[in-house]
PDB file with one MODEL, atoms N, CA, C and O in Angstrom:
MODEL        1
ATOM      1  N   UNK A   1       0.839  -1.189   0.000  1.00  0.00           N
ATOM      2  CA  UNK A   1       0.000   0.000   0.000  1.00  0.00           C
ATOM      3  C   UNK A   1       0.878   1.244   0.000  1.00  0.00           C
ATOM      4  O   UNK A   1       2.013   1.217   0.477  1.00  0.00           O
ATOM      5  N   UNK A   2       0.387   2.243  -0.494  1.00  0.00           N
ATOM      6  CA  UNK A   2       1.458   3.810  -0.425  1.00  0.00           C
ATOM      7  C   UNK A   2       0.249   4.573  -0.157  1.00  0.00           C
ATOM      8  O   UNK A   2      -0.953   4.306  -0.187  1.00  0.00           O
ATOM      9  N   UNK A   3       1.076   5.816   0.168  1.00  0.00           N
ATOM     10  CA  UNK A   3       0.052   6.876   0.567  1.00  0.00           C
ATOM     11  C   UNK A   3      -0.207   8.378  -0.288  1.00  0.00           C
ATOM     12  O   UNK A   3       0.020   9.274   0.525  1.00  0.00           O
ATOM     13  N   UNK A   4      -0.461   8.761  -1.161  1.00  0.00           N
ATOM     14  CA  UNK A   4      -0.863   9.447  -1.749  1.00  0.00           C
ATOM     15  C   UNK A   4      -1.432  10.938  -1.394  1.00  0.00           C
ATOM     16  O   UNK A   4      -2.638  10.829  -1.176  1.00  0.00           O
ATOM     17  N   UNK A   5      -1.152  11.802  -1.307  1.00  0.00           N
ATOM     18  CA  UNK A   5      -1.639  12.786  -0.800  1.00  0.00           C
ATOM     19  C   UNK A   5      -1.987  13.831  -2.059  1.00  0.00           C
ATOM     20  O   UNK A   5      -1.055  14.180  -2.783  1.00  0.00           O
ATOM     21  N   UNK A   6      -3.312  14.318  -2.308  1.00  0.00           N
ATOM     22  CA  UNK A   6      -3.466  15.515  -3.484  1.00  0.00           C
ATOM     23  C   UNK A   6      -3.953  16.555  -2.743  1.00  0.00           C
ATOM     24  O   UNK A   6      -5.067  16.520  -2.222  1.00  0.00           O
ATOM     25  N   UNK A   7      -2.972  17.757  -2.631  1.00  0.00           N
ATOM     26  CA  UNK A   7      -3.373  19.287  -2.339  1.00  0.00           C
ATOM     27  C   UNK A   7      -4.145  20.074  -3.339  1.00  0.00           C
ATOM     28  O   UNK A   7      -3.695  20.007  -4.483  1.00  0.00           O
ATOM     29  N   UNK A   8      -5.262  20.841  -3.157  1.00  0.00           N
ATOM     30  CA  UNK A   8      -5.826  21.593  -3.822  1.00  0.00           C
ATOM     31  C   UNK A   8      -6.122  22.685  -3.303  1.00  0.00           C
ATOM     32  O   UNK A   8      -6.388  22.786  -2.105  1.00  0.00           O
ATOM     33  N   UNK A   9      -6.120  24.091  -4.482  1.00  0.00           N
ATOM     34  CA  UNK A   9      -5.983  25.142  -3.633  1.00  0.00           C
ATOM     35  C   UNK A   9      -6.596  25.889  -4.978  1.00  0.00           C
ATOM     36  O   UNK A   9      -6.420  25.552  -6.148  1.00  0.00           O
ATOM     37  N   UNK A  10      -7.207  26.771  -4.575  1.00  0.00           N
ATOM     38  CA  UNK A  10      -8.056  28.313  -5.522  1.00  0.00           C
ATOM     39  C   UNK A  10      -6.995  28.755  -6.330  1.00  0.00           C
ATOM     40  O   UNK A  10      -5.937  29.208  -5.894  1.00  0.00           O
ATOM     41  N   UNK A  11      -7.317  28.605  -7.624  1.00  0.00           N
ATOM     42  CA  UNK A  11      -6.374  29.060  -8.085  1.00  0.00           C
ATOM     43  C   UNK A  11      -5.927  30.796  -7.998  1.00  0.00           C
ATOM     44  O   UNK A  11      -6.517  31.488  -7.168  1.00  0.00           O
ATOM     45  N   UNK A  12      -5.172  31.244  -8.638  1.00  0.00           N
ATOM     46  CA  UNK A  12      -4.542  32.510  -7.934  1.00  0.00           C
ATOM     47  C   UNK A  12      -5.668  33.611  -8.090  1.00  0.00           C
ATOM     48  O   UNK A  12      -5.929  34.427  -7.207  1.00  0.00           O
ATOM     49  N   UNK A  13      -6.360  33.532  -9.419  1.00  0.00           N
ATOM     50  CA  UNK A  13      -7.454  34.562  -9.658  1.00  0.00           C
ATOM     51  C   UNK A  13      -8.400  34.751  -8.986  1.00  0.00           C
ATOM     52  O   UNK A  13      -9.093  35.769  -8.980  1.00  0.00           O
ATOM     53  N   UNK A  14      -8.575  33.509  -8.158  1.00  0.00           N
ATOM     54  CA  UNK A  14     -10.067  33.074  -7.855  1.00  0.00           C
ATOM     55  C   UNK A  14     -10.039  33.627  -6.120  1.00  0.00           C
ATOM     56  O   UNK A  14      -9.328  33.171  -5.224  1.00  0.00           O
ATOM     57  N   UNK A  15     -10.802  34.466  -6.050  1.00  0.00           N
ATOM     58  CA  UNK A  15     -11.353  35.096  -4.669  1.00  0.00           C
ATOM     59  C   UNK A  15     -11.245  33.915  -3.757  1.00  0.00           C
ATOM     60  O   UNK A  15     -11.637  32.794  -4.081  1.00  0.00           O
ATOM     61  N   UNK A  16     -10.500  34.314  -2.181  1.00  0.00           N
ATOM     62  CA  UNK A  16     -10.619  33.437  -1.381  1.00  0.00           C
ATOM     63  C   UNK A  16     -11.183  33.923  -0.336  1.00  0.00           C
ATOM     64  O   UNK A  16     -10.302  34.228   0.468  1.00  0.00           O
ATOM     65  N   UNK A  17     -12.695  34.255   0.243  1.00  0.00           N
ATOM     66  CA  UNK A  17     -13.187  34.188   1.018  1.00  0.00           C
ATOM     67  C   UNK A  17     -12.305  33.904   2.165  1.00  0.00           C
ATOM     68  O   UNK A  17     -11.646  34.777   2.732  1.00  0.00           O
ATOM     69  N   UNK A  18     -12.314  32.350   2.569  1.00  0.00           N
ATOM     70  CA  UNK A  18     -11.829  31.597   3.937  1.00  0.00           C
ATOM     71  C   UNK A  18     -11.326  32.322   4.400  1.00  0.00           C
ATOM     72  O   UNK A  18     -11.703  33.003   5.354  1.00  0.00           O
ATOM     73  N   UNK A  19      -9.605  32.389   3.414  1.00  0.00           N
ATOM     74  CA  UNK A  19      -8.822  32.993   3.950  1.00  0.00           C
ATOM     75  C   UNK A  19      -8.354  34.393   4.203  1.00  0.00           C
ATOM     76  O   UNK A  19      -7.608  34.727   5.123  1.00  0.00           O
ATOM     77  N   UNK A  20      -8.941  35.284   3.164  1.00  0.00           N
ATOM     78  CA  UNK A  20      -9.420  36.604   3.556  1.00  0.00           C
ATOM     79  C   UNK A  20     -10.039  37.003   5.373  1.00  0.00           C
ATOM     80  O   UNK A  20      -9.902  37.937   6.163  1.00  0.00           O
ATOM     81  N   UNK A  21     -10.864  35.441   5.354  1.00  0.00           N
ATOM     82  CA  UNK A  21     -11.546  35.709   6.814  1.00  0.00           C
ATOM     83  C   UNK A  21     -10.168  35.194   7.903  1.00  0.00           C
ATOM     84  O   UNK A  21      -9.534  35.988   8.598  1.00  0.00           O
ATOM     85  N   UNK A  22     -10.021  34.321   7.865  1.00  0.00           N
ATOM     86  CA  UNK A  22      -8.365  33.589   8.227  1.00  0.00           C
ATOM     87  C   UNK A  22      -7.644  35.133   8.471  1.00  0.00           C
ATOM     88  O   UNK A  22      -7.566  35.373   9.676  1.00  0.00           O
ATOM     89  N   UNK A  23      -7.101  36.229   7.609  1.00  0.00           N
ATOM     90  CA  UNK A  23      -6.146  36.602   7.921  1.00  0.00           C
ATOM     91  C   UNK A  23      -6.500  38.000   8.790  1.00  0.00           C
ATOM     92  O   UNK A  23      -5.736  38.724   9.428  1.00  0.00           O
ATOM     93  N   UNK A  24      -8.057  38.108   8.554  1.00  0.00           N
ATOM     94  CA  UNK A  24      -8.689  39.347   9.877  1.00  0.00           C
ATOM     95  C   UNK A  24      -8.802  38.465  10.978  1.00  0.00           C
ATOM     96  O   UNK A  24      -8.705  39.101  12.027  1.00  0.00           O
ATOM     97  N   UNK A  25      -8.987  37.118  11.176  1.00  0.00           N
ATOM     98  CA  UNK A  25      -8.955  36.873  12.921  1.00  0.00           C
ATOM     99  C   UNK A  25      -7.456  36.669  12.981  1.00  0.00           C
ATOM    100  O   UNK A  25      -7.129  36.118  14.033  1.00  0.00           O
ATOM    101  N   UNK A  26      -6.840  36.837  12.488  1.00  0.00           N
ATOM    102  CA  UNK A  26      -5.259  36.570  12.928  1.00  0.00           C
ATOM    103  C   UNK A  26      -4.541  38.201  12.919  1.00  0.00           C
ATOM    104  O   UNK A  26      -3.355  38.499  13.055  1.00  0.00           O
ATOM    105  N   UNK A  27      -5.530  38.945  12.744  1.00  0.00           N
ATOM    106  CA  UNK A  27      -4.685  40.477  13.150  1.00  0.00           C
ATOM    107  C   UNK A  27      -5.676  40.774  14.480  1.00  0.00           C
ATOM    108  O   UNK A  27      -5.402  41.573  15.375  1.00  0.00           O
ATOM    109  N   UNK A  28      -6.996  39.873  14.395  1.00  0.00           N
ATOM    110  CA  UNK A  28      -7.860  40.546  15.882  1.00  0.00           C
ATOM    111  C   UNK A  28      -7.388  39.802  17.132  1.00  0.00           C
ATOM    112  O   UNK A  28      -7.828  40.031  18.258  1.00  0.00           O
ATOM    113  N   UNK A  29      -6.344  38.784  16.804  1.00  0.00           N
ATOM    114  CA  UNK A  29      -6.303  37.846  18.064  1.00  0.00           C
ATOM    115  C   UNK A  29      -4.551  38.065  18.032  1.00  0.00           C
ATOM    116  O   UNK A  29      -3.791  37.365  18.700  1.00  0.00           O
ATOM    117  N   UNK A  30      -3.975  39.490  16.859  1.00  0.00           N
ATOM    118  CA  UNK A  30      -2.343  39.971  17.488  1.00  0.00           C
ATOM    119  C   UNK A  30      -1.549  39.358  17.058  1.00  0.00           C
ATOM    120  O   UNK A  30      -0.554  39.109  17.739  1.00  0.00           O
ATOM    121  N   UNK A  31      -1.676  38.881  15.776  1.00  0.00           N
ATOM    122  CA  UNK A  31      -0.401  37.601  14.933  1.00  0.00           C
ATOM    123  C   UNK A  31      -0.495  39.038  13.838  1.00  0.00           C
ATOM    124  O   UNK A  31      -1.511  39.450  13.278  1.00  0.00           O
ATOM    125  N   UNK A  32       0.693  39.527  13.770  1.00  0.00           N
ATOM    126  CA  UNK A  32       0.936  40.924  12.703  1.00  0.00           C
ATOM    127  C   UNK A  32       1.971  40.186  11.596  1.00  0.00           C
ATOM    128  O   UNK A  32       2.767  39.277  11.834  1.00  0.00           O
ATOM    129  N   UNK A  33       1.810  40.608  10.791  1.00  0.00           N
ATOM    130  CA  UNK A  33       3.301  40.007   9.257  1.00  0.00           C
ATOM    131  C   UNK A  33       2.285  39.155   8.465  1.00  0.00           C
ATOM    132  O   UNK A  33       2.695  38.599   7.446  1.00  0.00           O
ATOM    133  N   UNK A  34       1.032  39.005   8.828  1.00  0.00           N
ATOM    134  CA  UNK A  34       0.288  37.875   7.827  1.00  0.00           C
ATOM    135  C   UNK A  34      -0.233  38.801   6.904  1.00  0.00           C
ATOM    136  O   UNK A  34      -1.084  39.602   7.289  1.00  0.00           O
ATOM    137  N   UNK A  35       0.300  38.802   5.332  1.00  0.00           N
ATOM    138  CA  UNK A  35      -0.382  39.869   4.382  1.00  0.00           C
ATOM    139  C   UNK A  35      -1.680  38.527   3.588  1.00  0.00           C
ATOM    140  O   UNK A  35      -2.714  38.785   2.972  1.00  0.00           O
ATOM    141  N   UNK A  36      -1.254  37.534   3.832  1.00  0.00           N
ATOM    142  CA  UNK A  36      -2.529  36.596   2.790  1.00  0.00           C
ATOM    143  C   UNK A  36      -2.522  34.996   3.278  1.00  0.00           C
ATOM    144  O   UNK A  36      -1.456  34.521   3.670  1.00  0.00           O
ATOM    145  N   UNK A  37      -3.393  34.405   3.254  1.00  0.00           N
ATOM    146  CA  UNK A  37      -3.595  33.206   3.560  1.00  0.00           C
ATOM    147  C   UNK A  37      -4.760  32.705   2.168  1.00  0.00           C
ATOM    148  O   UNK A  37      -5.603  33.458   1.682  1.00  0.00           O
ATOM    149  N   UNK A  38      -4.577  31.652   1.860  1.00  0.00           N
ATOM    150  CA  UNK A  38      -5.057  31.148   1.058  1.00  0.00           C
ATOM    151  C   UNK A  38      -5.593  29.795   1.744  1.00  0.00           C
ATOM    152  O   UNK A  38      -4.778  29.210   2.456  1.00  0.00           O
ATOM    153  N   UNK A  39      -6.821  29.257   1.613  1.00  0.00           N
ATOM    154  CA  UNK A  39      -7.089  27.973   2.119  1.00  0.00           C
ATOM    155  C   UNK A  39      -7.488  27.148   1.063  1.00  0.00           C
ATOM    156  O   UNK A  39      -8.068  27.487   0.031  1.00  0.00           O
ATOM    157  N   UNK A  40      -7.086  25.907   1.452  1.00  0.00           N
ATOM    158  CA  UNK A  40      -6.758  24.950   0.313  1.00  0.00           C
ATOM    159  C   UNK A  40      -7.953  23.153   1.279  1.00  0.00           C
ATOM    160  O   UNK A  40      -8.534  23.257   2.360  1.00  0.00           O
ATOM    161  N   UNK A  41      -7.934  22.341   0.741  1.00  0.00           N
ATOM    162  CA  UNK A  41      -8.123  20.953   0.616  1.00  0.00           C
ATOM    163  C   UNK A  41      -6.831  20.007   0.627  1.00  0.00           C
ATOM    164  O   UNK A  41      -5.906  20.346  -0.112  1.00  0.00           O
ATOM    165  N   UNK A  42      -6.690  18.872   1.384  1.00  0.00           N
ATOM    166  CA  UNK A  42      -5.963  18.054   1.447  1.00  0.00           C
ATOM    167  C   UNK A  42      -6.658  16.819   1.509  1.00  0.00           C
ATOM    168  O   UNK A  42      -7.719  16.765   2.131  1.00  0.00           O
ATOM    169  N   UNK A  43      -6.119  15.666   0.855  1.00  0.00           N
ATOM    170  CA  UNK A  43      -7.084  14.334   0.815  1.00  0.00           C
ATOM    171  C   UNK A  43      -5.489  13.576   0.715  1.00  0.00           C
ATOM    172  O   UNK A  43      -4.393  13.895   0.253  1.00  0.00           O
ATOM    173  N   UNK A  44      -5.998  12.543   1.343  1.00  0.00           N
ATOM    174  CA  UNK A  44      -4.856  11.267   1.817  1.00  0.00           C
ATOM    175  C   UNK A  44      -5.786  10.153   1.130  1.00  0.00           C
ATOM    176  O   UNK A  44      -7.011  10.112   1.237  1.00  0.00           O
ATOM    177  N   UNK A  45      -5.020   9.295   0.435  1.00  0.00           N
ATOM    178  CA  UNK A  45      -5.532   8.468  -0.160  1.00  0.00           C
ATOM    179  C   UNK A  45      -4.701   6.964   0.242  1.00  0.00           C
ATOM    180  O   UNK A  45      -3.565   7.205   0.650  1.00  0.00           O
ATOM    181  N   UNK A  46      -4.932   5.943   0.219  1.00  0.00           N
ATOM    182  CA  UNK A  46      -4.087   4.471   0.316  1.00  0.00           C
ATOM    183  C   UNK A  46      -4.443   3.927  -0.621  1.00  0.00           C
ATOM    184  O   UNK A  46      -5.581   3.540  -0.884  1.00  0.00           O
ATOM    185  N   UNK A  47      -3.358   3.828  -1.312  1.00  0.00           N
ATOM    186  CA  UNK A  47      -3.558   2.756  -2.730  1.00  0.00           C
ATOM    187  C   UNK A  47      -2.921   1.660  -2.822  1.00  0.00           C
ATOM    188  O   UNK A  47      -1.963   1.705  -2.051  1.00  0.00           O
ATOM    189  N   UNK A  48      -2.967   0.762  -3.339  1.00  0.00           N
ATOM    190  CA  UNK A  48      -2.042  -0.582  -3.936  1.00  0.00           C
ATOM    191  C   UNK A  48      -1.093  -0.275  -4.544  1.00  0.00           C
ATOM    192  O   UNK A  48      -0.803   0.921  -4.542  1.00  0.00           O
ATOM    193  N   UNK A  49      -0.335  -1.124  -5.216  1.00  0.00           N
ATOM    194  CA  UNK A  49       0.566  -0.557  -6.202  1.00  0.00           C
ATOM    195  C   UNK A  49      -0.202  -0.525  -7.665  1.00  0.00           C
ATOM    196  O   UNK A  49       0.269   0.164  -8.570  1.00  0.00           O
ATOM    197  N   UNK A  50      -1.270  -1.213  -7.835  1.00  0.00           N
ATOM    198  CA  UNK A  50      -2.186  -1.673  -9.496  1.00  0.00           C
ATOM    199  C   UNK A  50      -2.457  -0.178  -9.743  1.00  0.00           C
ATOM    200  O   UNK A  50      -2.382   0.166 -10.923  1.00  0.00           O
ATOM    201  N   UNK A  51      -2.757   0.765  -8.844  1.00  0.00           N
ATOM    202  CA  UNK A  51      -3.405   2.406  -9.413  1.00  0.00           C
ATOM    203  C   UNK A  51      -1.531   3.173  -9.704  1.00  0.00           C
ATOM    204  O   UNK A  51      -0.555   3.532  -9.046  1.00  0.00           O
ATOM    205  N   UNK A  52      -2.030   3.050 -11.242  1.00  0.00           N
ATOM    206  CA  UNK A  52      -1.201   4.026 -11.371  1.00  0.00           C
ATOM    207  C   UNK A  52      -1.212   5.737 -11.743  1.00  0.00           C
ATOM    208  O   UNK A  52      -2.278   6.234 -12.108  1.00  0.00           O
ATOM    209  N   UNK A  53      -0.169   6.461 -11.648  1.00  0.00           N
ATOM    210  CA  UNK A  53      -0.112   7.380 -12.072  1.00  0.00           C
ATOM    211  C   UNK A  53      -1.178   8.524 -12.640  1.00  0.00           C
ATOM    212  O   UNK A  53      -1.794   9.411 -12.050  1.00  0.00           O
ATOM    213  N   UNK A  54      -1.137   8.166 -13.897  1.00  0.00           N
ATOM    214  CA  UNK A  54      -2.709   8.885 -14.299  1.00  0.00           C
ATOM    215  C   UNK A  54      -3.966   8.406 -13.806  1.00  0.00           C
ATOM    216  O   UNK A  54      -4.927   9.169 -13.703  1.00  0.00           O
ATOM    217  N   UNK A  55      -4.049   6.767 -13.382  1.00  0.00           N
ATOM    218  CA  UNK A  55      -5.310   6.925 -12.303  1.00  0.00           C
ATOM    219  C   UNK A  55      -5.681   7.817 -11.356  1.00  0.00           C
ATOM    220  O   UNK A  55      -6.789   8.337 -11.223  1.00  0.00           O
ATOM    221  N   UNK A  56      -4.488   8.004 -10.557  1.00  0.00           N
ATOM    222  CA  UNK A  56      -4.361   8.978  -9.312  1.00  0.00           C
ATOM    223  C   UNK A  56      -4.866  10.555 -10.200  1.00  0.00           C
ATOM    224  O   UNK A  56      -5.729  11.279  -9.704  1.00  0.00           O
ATOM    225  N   UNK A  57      -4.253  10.865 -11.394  1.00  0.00           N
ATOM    226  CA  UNK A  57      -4.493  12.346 -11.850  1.00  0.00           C
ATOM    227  C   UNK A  57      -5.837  12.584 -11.727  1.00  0.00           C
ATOM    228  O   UNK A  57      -6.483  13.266 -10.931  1.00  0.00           O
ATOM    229  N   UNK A  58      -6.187  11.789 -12.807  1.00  0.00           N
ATOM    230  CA  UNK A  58      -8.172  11.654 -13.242  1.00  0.00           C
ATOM    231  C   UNK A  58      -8.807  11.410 -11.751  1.00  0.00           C
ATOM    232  O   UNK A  58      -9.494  12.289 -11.232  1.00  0.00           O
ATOM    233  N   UNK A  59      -8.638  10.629 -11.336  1.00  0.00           N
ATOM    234  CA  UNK A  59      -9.231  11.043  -9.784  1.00  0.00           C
ATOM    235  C   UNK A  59      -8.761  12.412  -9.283  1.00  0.00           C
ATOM    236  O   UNK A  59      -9.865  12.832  -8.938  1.00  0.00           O
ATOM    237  N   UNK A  60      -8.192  13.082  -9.089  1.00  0.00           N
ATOM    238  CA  UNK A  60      -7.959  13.997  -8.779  1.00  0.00           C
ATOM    239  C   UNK A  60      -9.171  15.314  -9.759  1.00  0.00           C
ATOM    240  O   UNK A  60     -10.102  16.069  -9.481  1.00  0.00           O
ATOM    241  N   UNK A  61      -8.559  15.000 -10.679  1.00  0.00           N
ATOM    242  CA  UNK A  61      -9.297  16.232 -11.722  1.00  0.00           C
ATOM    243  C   UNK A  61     -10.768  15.703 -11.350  1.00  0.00           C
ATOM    244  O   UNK A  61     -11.345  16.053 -10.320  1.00  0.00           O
ATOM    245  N   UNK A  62     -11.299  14.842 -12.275  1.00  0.00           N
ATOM    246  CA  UNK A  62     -12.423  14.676 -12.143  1.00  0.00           C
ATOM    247  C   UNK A  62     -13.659  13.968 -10.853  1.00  0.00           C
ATOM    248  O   UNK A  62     -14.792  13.521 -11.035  1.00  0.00           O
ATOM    249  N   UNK A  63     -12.743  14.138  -9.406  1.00  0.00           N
ATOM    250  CA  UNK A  63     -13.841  14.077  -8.307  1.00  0.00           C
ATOM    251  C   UNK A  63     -13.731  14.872  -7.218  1.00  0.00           C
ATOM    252  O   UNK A  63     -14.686  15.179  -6.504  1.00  0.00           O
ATOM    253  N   UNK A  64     -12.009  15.405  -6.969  1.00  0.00           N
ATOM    254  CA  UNK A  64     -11.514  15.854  -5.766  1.00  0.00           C
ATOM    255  C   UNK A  64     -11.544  17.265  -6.094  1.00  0.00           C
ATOM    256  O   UNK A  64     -11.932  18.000  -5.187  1.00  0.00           O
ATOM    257  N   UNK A  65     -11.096  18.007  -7.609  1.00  0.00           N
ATOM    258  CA  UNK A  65     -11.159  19.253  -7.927  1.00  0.00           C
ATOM    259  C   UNK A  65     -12.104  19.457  -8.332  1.00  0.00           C
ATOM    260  O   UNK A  65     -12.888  18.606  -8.751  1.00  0.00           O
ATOM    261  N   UNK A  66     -12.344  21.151  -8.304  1.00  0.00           N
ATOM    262  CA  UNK A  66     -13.237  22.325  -9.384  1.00  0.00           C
ATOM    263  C   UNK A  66     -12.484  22.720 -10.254  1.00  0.00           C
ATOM    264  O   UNK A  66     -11.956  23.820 -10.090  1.00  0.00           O
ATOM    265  N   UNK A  67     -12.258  22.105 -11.205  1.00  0.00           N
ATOM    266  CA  UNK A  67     -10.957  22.450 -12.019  1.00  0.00           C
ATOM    267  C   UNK A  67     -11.244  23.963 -12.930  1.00  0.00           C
ATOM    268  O   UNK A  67     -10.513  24.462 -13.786  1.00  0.00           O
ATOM    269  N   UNK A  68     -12.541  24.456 -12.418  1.00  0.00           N
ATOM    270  CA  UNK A  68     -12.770  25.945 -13.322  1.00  0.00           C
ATOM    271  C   UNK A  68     -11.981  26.735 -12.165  1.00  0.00           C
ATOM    272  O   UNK A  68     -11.189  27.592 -12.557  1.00  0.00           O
ATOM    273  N   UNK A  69     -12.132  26.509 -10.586  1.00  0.00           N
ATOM    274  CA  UNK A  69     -11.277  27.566  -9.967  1.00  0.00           C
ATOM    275  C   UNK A  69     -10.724  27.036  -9.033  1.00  0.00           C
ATOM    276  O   UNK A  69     -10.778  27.632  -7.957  1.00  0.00           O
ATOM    277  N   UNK A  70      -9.923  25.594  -9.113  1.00  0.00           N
ATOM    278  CA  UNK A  70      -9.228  24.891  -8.229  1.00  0.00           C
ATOM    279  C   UNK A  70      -7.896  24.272  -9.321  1.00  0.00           C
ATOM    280  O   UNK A  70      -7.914  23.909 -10.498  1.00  0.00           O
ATOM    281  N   UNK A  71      -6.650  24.376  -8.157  1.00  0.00           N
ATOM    282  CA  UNK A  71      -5.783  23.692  -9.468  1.00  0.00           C
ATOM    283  C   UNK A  71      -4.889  22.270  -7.915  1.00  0.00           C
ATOM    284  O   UNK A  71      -4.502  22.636  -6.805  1.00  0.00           O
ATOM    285  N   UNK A  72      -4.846  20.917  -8.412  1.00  0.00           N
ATOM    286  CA  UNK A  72      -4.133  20.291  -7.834  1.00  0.00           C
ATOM    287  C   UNK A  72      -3.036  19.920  -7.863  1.00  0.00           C
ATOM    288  O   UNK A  72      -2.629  19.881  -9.024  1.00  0.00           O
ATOM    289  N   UNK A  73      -2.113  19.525  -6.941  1.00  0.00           N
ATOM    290  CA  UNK A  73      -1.229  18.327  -6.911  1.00  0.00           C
ATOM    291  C   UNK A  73      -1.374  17.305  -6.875  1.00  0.00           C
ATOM    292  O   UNK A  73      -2.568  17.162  -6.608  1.00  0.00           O
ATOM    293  N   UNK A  74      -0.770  16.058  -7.005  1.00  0.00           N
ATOM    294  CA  UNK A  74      -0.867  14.588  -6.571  1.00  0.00           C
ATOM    295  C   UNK A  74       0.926  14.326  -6.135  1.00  0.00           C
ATOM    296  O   UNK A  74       1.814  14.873  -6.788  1.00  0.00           O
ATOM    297  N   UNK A  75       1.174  13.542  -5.115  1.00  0.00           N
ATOM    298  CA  UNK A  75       2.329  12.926  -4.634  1.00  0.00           C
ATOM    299  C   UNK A  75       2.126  11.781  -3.812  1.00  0.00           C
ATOM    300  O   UNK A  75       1.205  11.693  -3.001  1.00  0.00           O
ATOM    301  N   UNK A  76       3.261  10.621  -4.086  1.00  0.00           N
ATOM    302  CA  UNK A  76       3.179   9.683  -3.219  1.00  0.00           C
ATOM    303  C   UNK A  76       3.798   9.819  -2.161  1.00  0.00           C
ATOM    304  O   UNK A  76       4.861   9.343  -2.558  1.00  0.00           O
ATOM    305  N   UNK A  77       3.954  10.036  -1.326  1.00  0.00           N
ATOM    306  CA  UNK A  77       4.358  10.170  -0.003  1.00  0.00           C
ATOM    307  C   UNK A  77       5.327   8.836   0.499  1.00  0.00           C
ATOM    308  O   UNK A  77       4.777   7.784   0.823  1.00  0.00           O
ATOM    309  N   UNK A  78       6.161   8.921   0.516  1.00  0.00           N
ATOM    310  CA  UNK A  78       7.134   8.003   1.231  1.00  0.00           C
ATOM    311  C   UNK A  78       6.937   7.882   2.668  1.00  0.00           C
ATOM    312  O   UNK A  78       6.490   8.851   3.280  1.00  0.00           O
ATOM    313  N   UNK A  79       7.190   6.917   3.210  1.00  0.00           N
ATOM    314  CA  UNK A  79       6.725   6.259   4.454  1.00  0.00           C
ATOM    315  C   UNK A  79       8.006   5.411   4.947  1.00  0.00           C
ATOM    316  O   UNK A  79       7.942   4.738   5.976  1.00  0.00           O
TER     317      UNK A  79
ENDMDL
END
């Protein structure tokens, strides 16, 4: 089994709410130097060795992303 991890995150154009809100409670609760936070998705996956490569992509694109305003990674994670 390996472990798979795909990050996804708004892409750069795309308005981020969250973290817009993220970086006003972090000046009301006195953490100063934060100009932007972006919030993203993380999914951990366990696979076999039979899923390869572009399996992992297409899962990615087509269930885990919004690929109109989300862009991912995929990596196997060493253990």
């Amino acid at each position: 089994m390996a472990r798979v991890v795909v990050d996804v995150m708004p892409k750069a154009e795309i308005l981020d709410p969250q973290g817009q809100a993220i970086v006003g409670a972090l000046g009301r609760l006195g953490f100063s130097g934060i100009a932007d936070v972006r919030q993203g998705k993380r999914f951990e996956l366990e696979v076999d060795d039979s899923v390869d490569d572009s399996t992992l992509e297409r899962i990615a694109e087509e269930l885990l992303t919004n690929t109109v305003i989300e862009n991912f990674n995929v990596s196997r994670v060493a253990e």
